[in-house]
Coordinates of C-alpha atoms in Angstrom, one line a residue:
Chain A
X1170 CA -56.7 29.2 -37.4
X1171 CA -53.7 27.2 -36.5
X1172 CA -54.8 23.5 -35.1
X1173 CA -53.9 23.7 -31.1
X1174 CA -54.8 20.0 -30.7
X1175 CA -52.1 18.0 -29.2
X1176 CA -52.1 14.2 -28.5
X1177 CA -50.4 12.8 -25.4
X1178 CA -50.1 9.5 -24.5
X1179 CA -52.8 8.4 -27.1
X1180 CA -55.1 11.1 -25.3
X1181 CA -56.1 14.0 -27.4
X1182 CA -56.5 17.2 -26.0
X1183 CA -58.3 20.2 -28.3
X1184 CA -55.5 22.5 -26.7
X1185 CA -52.3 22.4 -24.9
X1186 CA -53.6 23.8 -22.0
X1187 CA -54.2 21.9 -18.7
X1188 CA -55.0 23.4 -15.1
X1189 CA -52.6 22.4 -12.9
X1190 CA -53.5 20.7 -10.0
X1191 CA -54.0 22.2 -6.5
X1192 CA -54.8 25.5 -8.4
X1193 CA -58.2 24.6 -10.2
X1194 CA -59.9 22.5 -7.3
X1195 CA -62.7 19.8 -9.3
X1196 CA -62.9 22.4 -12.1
X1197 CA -66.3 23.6 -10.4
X1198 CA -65.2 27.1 -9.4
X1199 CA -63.4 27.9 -13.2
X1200 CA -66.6 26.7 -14.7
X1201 CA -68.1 30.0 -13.3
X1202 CA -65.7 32.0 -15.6
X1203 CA -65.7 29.8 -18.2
X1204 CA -66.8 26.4 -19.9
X1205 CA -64.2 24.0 -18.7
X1206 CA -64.0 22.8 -22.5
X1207 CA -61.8 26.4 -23.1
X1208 CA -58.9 23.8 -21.8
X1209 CA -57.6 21.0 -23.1
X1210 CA -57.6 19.4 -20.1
X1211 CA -57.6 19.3 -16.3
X1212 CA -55.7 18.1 -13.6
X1213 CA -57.9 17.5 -10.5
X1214 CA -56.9 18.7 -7.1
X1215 CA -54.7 15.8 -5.4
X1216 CA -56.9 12.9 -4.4
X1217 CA -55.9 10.2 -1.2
X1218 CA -57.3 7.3 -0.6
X1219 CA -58.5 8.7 2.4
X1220 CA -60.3 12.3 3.0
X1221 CA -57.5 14.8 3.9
X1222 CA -58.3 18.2 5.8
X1223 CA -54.9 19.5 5.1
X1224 CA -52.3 21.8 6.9
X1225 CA -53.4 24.6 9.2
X1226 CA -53.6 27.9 7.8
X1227 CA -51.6 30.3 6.7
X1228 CA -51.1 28.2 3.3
X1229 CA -49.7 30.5 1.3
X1230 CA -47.3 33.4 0.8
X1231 CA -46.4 35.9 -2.0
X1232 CA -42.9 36.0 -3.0
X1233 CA -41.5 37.9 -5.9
X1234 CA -43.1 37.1 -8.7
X1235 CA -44.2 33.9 -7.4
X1236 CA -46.4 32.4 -3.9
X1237 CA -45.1 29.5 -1.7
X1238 CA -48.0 27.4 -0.8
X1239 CA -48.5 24.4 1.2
X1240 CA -52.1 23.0 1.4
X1241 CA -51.1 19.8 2.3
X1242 CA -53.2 17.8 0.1
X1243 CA -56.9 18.6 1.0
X1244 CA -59.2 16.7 -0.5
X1245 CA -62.2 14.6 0.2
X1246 CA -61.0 11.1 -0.6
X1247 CA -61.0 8.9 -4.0
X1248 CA -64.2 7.3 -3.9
X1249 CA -66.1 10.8 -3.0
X1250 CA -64.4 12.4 -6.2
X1251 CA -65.3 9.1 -8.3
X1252 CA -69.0 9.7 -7.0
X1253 CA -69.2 13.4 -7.2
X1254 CA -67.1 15.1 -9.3
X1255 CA -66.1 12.8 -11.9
X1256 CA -69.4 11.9 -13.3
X1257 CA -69.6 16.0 -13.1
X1258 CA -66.4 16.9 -14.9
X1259 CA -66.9 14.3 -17.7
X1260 CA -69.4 16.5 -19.1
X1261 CA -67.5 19.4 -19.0
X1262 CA -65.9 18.3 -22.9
X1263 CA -62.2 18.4 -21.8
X1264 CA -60.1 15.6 -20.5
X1265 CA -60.0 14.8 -17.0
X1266 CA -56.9 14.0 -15.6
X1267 CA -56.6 12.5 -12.0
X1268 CA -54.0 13.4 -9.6
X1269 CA -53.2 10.8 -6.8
X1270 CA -51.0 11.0 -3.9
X1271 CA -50.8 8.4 -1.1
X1272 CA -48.5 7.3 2.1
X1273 CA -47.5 4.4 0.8
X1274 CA -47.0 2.3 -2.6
X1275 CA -50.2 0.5 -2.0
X1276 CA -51.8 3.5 -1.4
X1277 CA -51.1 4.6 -5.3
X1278 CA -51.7 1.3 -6.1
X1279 CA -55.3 1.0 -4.8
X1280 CA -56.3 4.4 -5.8
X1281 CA -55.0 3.3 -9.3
X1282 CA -57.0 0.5 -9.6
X1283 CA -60.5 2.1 -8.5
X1284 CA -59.8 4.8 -11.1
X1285 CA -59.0 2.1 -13.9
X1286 CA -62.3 1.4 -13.2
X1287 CA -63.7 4.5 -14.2
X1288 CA -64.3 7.5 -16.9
X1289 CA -61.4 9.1 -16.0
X1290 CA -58.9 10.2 -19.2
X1291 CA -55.7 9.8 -17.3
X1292 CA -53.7 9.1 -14.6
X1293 CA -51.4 11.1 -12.7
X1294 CA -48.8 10.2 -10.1
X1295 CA -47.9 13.0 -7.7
X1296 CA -44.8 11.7 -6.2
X1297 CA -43.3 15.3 -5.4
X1298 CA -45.8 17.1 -3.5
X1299 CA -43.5 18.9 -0.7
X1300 CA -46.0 19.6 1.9
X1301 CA -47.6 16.3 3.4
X1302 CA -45.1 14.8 6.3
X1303 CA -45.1 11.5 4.7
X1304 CA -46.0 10.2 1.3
X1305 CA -45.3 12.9 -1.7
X1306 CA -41.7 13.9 -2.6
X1307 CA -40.3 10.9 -0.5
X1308 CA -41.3 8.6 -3.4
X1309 CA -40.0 11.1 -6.0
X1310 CA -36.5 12.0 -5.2
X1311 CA -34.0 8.9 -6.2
X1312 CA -34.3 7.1 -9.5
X1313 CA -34.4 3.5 -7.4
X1314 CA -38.0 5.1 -5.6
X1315 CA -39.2 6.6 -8.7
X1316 CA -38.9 3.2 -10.7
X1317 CA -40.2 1.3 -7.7
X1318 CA -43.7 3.4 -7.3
X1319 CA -44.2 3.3 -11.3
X1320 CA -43.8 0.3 -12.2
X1321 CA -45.5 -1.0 -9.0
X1322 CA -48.7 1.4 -10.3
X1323 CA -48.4 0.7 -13.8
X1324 CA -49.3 -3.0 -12.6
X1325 CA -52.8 -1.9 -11.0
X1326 CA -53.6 1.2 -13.9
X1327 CA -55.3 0.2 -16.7
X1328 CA -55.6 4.3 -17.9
X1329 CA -52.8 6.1 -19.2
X1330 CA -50.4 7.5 -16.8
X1331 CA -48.3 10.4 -16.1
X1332 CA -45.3 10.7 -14.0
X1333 CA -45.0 14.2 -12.0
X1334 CA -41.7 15.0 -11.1
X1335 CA -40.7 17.1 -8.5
X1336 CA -37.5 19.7 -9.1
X1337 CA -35.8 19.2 -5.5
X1338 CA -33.8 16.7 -7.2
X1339 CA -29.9 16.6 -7.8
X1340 CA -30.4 15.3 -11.9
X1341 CA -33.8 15.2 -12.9
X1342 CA -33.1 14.0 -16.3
X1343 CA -32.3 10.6 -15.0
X1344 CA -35.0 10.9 -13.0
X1345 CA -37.5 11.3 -15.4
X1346 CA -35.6 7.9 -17.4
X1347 CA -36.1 6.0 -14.5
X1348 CA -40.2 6.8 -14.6
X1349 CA -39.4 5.9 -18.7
X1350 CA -37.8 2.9 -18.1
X1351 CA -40.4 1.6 -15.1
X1352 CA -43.8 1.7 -17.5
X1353 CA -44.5 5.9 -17.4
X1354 CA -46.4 6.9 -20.6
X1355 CA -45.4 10.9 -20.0
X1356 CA -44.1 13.1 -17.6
X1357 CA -45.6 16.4 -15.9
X1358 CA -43.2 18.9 -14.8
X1359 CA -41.6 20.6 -12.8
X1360 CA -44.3 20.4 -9.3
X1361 CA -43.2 23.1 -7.0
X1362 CA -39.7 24.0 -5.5
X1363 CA -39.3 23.6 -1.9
X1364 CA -39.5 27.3 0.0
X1365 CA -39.4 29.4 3.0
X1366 CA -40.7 32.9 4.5
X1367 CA -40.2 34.3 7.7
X1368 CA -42.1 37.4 9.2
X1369 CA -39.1 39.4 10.7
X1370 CA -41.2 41.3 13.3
X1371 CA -42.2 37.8 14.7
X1372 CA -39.6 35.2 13.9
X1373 CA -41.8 32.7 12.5
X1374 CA -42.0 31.3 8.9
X1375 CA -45.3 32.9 7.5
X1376 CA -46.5 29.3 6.1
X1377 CA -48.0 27.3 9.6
X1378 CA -45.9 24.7 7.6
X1379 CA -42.8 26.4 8.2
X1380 CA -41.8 25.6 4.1
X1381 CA -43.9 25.5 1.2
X1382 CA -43.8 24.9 -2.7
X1383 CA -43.0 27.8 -4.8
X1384 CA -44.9 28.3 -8.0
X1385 CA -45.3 31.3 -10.3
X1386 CA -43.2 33.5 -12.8
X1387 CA -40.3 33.3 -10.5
X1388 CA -39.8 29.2 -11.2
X1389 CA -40.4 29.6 -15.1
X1390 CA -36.5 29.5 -16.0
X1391 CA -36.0 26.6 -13.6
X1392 CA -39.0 24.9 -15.7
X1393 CA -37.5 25.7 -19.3
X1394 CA -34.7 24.5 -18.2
X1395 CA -35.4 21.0 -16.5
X1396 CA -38.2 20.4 -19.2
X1397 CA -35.3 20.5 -21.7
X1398 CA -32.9 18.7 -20.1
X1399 CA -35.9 15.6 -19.6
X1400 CA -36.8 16.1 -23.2
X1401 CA -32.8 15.6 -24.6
X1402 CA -33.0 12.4 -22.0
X1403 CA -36.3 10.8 -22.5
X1404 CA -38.8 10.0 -25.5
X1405 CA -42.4 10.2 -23.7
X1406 CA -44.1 13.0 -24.2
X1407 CA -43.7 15.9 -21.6
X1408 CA -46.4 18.4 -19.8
X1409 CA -44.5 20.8 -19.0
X1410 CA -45.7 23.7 -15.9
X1411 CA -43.8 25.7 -14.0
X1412 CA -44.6 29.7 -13.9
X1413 CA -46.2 30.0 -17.3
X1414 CA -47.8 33.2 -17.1
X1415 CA -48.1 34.7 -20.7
X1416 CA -48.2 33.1 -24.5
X1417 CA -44.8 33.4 -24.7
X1418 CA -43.9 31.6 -21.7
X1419 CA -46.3 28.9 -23.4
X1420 CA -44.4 28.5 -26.6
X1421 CA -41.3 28.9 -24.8
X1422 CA -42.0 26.0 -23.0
X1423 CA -42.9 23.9 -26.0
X1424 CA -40.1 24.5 -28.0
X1425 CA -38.0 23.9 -24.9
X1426 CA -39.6 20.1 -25.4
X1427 CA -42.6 20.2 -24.0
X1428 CA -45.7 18.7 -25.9
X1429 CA -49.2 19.6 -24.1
X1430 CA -48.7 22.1 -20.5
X1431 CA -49.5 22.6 -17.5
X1432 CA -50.9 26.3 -15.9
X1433 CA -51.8 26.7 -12.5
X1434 CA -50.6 30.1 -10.2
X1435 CA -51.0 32.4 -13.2
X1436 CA -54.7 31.9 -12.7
X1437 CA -55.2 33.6 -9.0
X1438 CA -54.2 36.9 -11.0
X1439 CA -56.4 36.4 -14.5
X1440 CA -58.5 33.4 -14.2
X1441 CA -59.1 34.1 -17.8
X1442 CA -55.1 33.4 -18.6
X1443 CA -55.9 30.1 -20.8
X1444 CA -58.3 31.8 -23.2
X1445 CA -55.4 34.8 -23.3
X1446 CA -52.7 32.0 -23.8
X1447 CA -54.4 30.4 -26.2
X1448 CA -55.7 33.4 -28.4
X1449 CA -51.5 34.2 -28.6
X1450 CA -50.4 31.0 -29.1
X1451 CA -53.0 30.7 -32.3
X1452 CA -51.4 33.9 -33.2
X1453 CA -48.2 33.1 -32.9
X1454 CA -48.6 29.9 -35.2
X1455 CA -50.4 32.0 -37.8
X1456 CA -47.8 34.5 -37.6
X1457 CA -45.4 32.8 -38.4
X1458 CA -47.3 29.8 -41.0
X1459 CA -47.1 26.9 -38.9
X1460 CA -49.8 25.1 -39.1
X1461 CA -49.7 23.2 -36.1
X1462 CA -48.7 23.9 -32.7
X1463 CA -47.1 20.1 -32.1
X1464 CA -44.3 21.3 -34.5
X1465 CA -43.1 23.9 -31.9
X1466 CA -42.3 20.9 -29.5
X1467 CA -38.4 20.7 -28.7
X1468 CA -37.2 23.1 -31.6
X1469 CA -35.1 25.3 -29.4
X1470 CA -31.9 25.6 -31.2
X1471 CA -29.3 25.3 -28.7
X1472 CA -26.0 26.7 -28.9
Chain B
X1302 CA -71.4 32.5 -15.3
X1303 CA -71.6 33.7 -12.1
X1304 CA -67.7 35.0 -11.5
X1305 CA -66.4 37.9 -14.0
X1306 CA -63.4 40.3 -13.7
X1307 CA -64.3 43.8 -14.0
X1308 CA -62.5 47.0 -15.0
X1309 CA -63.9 49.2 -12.5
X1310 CA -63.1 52.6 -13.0
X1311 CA -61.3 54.2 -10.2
X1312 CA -62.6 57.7 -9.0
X1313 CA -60.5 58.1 -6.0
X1314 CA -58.1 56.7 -3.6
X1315 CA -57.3 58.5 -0.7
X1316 CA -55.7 58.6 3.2
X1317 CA -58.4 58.7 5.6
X1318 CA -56.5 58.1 8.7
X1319 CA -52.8 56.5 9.3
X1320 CA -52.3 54.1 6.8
X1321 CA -55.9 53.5 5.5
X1322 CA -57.0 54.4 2.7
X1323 CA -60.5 54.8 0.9
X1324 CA -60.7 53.2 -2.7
X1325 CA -64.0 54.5 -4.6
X1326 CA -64.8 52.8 -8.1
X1327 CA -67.3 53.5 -10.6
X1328 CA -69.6 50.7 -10.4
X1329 CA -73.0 49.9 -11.1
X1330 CA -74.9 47.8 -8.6
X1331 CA -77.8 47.0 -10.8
X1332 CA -75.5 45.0 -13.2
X1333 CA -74.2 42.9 -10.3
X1334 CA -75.6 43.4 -6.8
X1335 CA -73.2 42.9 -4.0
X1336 CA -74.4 41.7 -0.6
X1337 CA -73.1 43.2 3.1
X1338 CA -70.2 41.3 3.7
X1339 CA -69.0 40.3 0.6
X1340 CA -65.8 41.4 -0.7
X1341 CA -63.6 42.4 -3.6
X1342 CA -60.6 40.6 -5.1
X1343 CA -58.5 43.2 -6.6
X1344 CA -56.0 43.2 -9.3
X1345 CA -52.3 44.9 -8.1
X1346 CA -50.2 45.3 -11.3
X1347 CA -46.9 43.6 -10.4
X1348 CA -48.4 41.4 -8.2
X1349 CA -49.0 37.1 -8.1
X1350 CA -52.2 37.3 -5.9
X1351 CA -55.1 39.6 -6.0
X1352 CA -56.3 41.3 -2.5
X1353 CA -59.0 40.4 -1.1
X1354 CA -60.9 43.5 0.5
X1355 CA -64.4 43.6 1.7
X1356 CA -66.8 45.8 0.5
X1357 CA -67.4 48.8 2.8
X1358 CA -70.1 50.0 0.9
X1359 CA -72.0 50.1 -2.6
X1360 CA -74.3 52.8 -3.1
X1361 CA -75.2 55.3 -5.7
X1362 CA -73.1 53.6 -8.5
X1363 CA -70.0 53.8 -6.1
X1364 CA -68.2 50.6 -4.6
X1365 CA -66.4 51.2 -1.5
X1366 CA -63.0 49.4 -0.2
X1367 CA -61.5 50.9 2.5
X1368 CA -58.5 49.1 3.4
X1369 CA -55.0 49.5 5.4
X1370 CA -51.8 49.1 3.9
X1371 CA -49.9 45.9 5.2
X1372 CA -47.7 44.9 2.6
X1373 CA -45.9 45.4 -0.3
X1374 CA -49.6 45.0 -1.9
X1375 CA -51.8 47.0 -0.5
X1376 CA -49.2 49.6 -0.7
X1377 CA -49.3 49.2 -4.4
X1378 CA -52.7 49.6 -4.5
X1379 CA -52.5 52.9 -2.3
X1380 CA -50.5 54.1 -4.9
X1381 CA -53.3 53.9 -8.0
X1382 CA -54.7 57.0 -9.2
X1383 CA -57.2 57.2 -12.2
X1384 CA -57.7 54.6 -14.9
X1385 CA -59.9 51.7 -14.1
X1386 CA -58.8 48.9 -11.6
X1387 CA -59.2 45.2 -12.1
X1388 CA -61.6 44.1 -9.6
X1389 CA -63.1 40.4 -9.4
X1390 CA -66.5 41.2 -7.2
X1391 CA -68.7 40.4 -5.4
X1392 CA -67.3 37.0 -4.1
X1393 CA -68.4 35.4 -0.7
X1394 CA -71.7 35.0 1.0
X1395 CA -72.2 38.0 3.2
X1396 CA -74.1 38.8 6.8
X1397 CA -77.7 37.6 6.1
X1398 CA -79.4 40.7 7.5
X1399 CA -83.9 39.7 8.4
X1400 CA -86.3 42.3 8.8
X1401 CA -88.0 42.9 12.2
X1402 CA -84.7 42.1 14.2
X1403 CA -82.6 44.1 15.5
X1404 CA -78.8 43.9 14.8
X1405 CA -75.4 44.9 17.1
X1406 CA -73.3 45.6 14.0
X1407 CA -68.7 45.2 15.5
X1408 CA -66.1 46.5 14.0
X1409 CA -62.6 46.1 15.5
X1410 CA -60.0 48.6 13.5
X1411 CA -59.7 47.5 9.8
X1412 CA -62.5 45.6 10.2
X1413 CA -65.0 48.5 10.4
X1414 CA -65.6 49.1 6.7
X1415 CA -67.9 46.2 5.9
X1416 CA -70.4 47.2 8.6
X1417 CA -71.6 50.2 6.9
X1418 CA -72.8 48.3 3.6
X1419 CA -74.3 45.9 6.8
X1420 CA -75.9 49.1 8.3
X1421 CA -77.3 50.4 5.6
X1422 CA -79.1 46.6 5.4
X1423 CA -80.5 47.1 9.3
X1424 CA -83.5 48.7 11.1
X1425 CA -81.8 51.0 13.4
X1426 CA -78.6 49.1 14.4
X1427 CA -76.8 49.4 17.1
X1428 CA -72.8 50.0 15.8
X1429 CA -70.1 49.2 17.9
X1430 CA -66.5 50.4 16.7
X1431 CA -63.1 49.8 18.4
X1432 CA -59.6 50.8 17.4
X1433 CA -56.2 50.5 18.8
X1434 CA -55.7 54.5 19.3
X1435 CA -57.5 58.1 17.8
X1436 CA -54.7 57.9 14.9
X1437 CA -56.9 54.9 13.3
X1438 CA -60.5 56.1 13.8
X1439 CA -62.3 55.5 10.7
X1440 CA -65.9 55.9 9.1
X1441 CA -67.7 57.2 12.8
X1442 CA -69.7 59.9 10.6
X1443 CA -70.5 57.2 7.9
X1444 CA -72.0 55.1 10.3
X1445 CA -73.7 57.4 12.6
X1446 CA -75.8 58.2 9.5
X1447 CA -77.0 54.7 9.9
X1448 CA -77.4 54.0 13.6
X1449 CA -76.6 55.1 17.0
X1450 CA -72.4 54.3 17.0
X1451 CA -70.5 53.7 19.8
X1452 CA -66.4 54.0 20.1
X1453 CA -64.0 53.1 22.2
X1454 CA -60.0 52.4 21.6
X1455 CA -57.7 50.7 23.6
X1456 CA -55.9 53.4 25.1
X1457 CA -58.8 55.9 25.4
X1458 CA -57.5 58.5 23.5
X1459 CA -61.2 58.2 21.8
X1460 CA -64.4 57.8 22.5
X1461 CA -64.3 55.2 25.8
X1462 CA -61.2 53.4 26.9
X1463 CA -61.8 49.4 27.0
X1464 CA -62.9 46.6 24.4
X1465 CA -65.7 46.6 22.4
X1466 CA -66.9 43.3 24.5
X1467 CA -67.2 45.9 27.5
X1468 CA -69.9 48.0 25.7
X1469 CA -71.1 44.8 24.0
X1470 CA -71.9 42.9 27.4
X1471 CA -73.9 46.7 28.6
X1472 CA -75.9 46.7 25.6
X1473 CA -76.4 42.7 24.0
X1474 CA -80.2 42.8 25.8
X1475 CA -81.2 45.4 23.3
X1476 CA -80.3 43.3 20.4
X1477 CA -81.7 40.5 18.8
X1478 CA -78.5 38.9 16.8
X1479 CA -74.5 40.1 16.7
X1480 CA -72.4 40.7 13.8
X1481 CA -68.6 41.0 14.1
X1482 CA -65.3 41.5 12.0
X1483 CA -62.1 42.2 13.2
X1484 CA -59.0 40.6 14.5
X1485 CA -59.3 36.9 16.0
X1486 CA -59.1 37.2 19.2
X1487 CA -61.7 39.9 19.0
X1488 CA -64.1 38.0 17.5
X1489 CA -63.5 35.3 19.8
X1490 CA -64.2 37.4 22.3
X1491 CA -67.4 38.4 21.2
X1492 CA -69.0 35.1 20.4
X1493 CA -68.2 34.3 23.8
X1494 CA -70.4 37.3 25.2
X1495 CA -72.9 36.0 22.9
X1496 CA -73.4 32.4 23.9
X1497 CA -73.5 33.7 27.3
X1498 CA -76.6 35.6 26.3
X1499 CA -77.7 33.6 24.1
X1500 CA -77.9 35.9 20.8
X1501 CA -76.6 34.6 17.8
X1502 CA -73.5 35.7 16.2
X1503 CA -72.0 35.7 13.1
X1504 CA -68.4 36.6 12.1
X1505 CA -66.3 37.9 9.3
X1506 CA -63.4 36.3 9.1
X1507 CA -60.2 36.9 7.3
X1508 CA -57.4 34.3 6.1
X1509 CA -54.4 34.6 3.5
X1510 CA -56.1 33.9 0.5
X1511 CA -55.2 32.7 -3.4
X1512 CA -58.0 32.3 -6.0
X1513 CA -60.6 33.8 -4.2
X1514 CA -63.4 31.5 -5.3
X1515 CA -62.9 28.4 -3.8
X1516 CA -60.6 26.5 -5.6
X1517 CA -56.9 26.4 -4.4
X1518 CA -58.0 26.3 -1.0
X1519 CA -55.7 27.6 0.9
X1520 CA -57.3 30.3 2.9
X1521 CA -58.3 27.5 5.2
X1522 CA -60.9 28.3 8.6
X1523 CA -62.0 25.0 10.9
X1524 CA -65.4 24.3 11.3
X1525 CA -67.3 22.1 13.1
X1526 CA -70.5 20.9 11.9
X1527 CA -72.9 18.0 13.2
X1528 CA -70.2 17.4 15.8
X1529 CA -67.3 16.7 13.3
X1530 CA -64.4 19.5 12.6
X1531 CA -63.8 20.1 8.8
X1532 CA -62.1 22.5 7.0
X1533 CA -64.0 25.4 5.2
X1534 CA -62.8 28.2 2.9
X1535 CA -62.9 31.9 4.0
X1536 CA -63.1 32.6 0.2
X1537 CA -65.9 30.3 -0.4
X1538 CA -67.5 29.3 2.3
X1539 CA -67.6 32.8 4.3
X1540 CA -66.0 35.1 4.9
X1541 CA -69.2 34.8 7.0
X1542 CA -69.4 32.0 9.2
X1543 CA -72.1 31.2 12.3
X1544 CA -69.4 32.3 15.4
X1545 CA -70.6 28.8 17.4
X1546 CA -69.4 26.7 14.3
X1547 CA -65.7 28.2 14.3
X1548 CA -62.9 26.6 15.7
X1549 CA -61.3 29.7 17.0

């Protein structure tokens, strides 16, 4: 038995594995597979400061090997997830990581602040959700915005926090120093990539949004890539997410610099995926006599 | 835990009219009892998201999809033959059928196959099936096993030519409370014969759909409940909703 436990941002997690959020709700739904404490952590559905209802439907596609989707942030509102969820999914013996969004700085700000207040493990900023008109990715794609919103938050959060970075970006690398440099204690990575599908017998896009945010298999490569480039440019710790589908994707995606991760779309196939991921990954380690799977983390040996 | 994926084996899958095809999987009803109007997520090798197909029926240690192919998907899955198929079931709360009323059970084309696990629930039903032509007539002997079944298509070339609203309005005094699946405007259509009349009405609906369980939220329907509109799940929250809720 190899130790999975990985430490981020002074958080300990008893595995690597976190549900992405937007894929795993408040963790309520999984629990009926599973005890949430088979993850090292989750990251809750978006939260506003306000309750959202979201885009109208259709919200999702398939595409090859992947799904656009485009929920537009549904959710009931910070202080009804602080009431009843949170008290909830502390119990559930795995962290609990918050995912805010809002339509302005202060927005993050306040939300920040009422969660500092709270049990929650973590913080994290979702500055690159592509499917809300205002708010999300506006805040995520230029180094200048990026700096601006964390430091701003870092100001009001008293809880460790995580900077998520969207891929619809010309050089995330320096976008990921700029959350660094402004007060970020880790990134999360990549969010979804900006996408499109149109029924041919009716002309329109088949998302009601028109676009939508790929995920799945079909980003992996993207992800591996971007995670490495952030980990040869920055020197918090990175959650890495983006298509991980099997246990090899999962060490992949360490060794590409990545130090806990995120999995989200492989679960709407297997909703059992982490306990599969994490049964190889133990293997893996065993296999091949390391002892611990944080010295996997950034050992890709480039050419 | 109240959510498990099953390997189901699969005992046939075969054409039963143009396009739609009858999946029957070994599958034991004691071990997990489904409900009329539930439905089945199923696995597609190759695939990102499962199906979601409702349960036509589940009897005699059989389950029952009967579903049309649409996309790349469900022509996968029209393509399995033997082995077992991965199949997350039963999911969604169902048509809540009472004893001692009497129940007009609709289906409008691809949204027939549920009402004969529904049927078999019912004193005496009274069926009412509509289809876009004879080429997609499905299940007419199933359910006339279970109740006095009516058909009609669109252009006549079975059973009567018209709506199923037409033989709905002749016979809704008979019955006590409507059930109804099929496509939108259909359904519509029918709760607006019902509030005329006063019966209660329930629909299936159907939306594009990820986890299945309520979680990712995307297969999004809007409700409207104590006077405010909200947004419920098709996955979770129906596929069953009360018709004078819906936001059609």
């Amino acid at each position: 038995m190899a130790d999975l436990s990985v430490s981020v941002a002074g958080v300990r997690f008893e595995n690597p594995l976190i549900a992405a959020s937007g894929t795993f709700g408040f963790g309520r739904e999984y629990g009926e597979f599973y005890p949430l404490g088979t993850l090292g952590g989750i990251s809750c559905k978006g939260i506003t400061l306000h309750r959202r209802d979201g885009n109208p439907p259709p919200r999702i596609a398939e595409t090859p090997s992947g799904i656009l989707n485009a929920v537009g942030l549904q959710n009931p509102g910070v202080d009804v997830f602080i009431r009843e969820d949170l008290p909830w999914l502390k119990q559930q013996n795995t962290v609990v990581i918050a995912n805010i969004a809002g339509n302005t700085v202060e927005e993050y700000c306040q939300m920040a602040e009422k969660l500092s207040d709270t049990d929650v493990d973590m913080i994290e900023l979702n500055i690159s959700c592509p499917n809300v008109k205002s708010g999300g990715v506006q805040f995520g794609t230029s180094c200048e915005s990026v700096g601006n919103i964390t430091s701003q938050v870092r100001a009001h959060c008293k809880k460790p926090l995580i900077v998520k970075l969207s891929p619809n970006v010309t050089d995330i690398a320096s976008i990921a120093q700029a959350a660094e440099a402004s007060g970020a204690d880790a990134v999360s990575m990549i969010n979804t990539l900006t996408g499109m599908r149109i029924d041919i017998r009716t002309r329109r896009p088949i998302i009601r949004n028109n676009t939508g945010g790929l995920s799945g298999a079909a980003v992996f490569p993207v992800a591996v890539r971007m995670v490495w480039q952030v980990a040869n440019a920055v020197k918090i710790p990175i959650i890495g997410m983006g298509g991980i589908t099997t246990w090899e994707d999962a060490v992949e995606m360490l060794m590409a610099g990545a130090t806990a991760l995120q999995i989200g779309t492989v679960l709407f196939s297997d909703p059992y995926a982490p306990v599969k991921i994490n049964e190889g990954l133990n293997r893996f380690l065993d296999e091949n006599g390391i002892k611990s799977v944080t010295e996997l983390t950034g050992t890709v040996k480039p050419w | 835990m109240k959510y498990d994926v099953r390997q189901l084996p699969l005992l046939s899958n075969e054409e039963i009219a143009q396009g739609i095809f009858d999946m029957r999987l070994r599958y034991e009803q004691d071990d997990l009892p489904v409900s009329c109007g539930q439905f089945a997520h199923v696995y597609v090798p190759g695939k990102t998201l499962r199906r979601p197909i409702s349960v036509c029926d589940a009897s005699d240690g059989v389950l029952r999809l009967v579903y049309q192919v649409k996309g790349e998907g469900t022509r996968l899955m029209s393509q399995m033959k033997g082995g077992s198929v991965d199949v997350l079931v039963p999911l969604g709360n169902g048509f809540d059928i009472q004893k001692g009323r009497r129940y007009c059970l609709i289906g409008g084309g691809i949204g027939v196959p549920p009402m004969l696990y529904t049927a078999k629930q019912c004193d005496d039903p009274l069926i009412i099936t509509g289809f876009r032509n004879k080429s997609l007539v499905i299940l007419q002997d199933d359910l006339r096993s279970q109740g006095e079944t009516l058909l009609c298509t669109d252009d006549g070339t079975a059973g009567r030519q018209g709506f199923v609203t037409d033989l709905l309005r002749e016979r809704i005094n008979e019955v006590d409370e409507v059930c109804a699946c099929g496509p939108t405007p259909m359904l519509k259509a029918v709760a607006a014969v019902c509030k005329e009349s006063g019966k209660p009405c329930r629909v299936s609906l159907e939306e594009r759909m990820g986890c299945g369980v309520g979680a990712c939220l995307v297969c999004a329907v809007k409700v409207r409940k104590n006077g405010e509109e909200i947004m419920q799940h098709v996955c979770k929250d129906g596929p069953v909703f009360n018709a004078e809720e819906v936001v059609f």
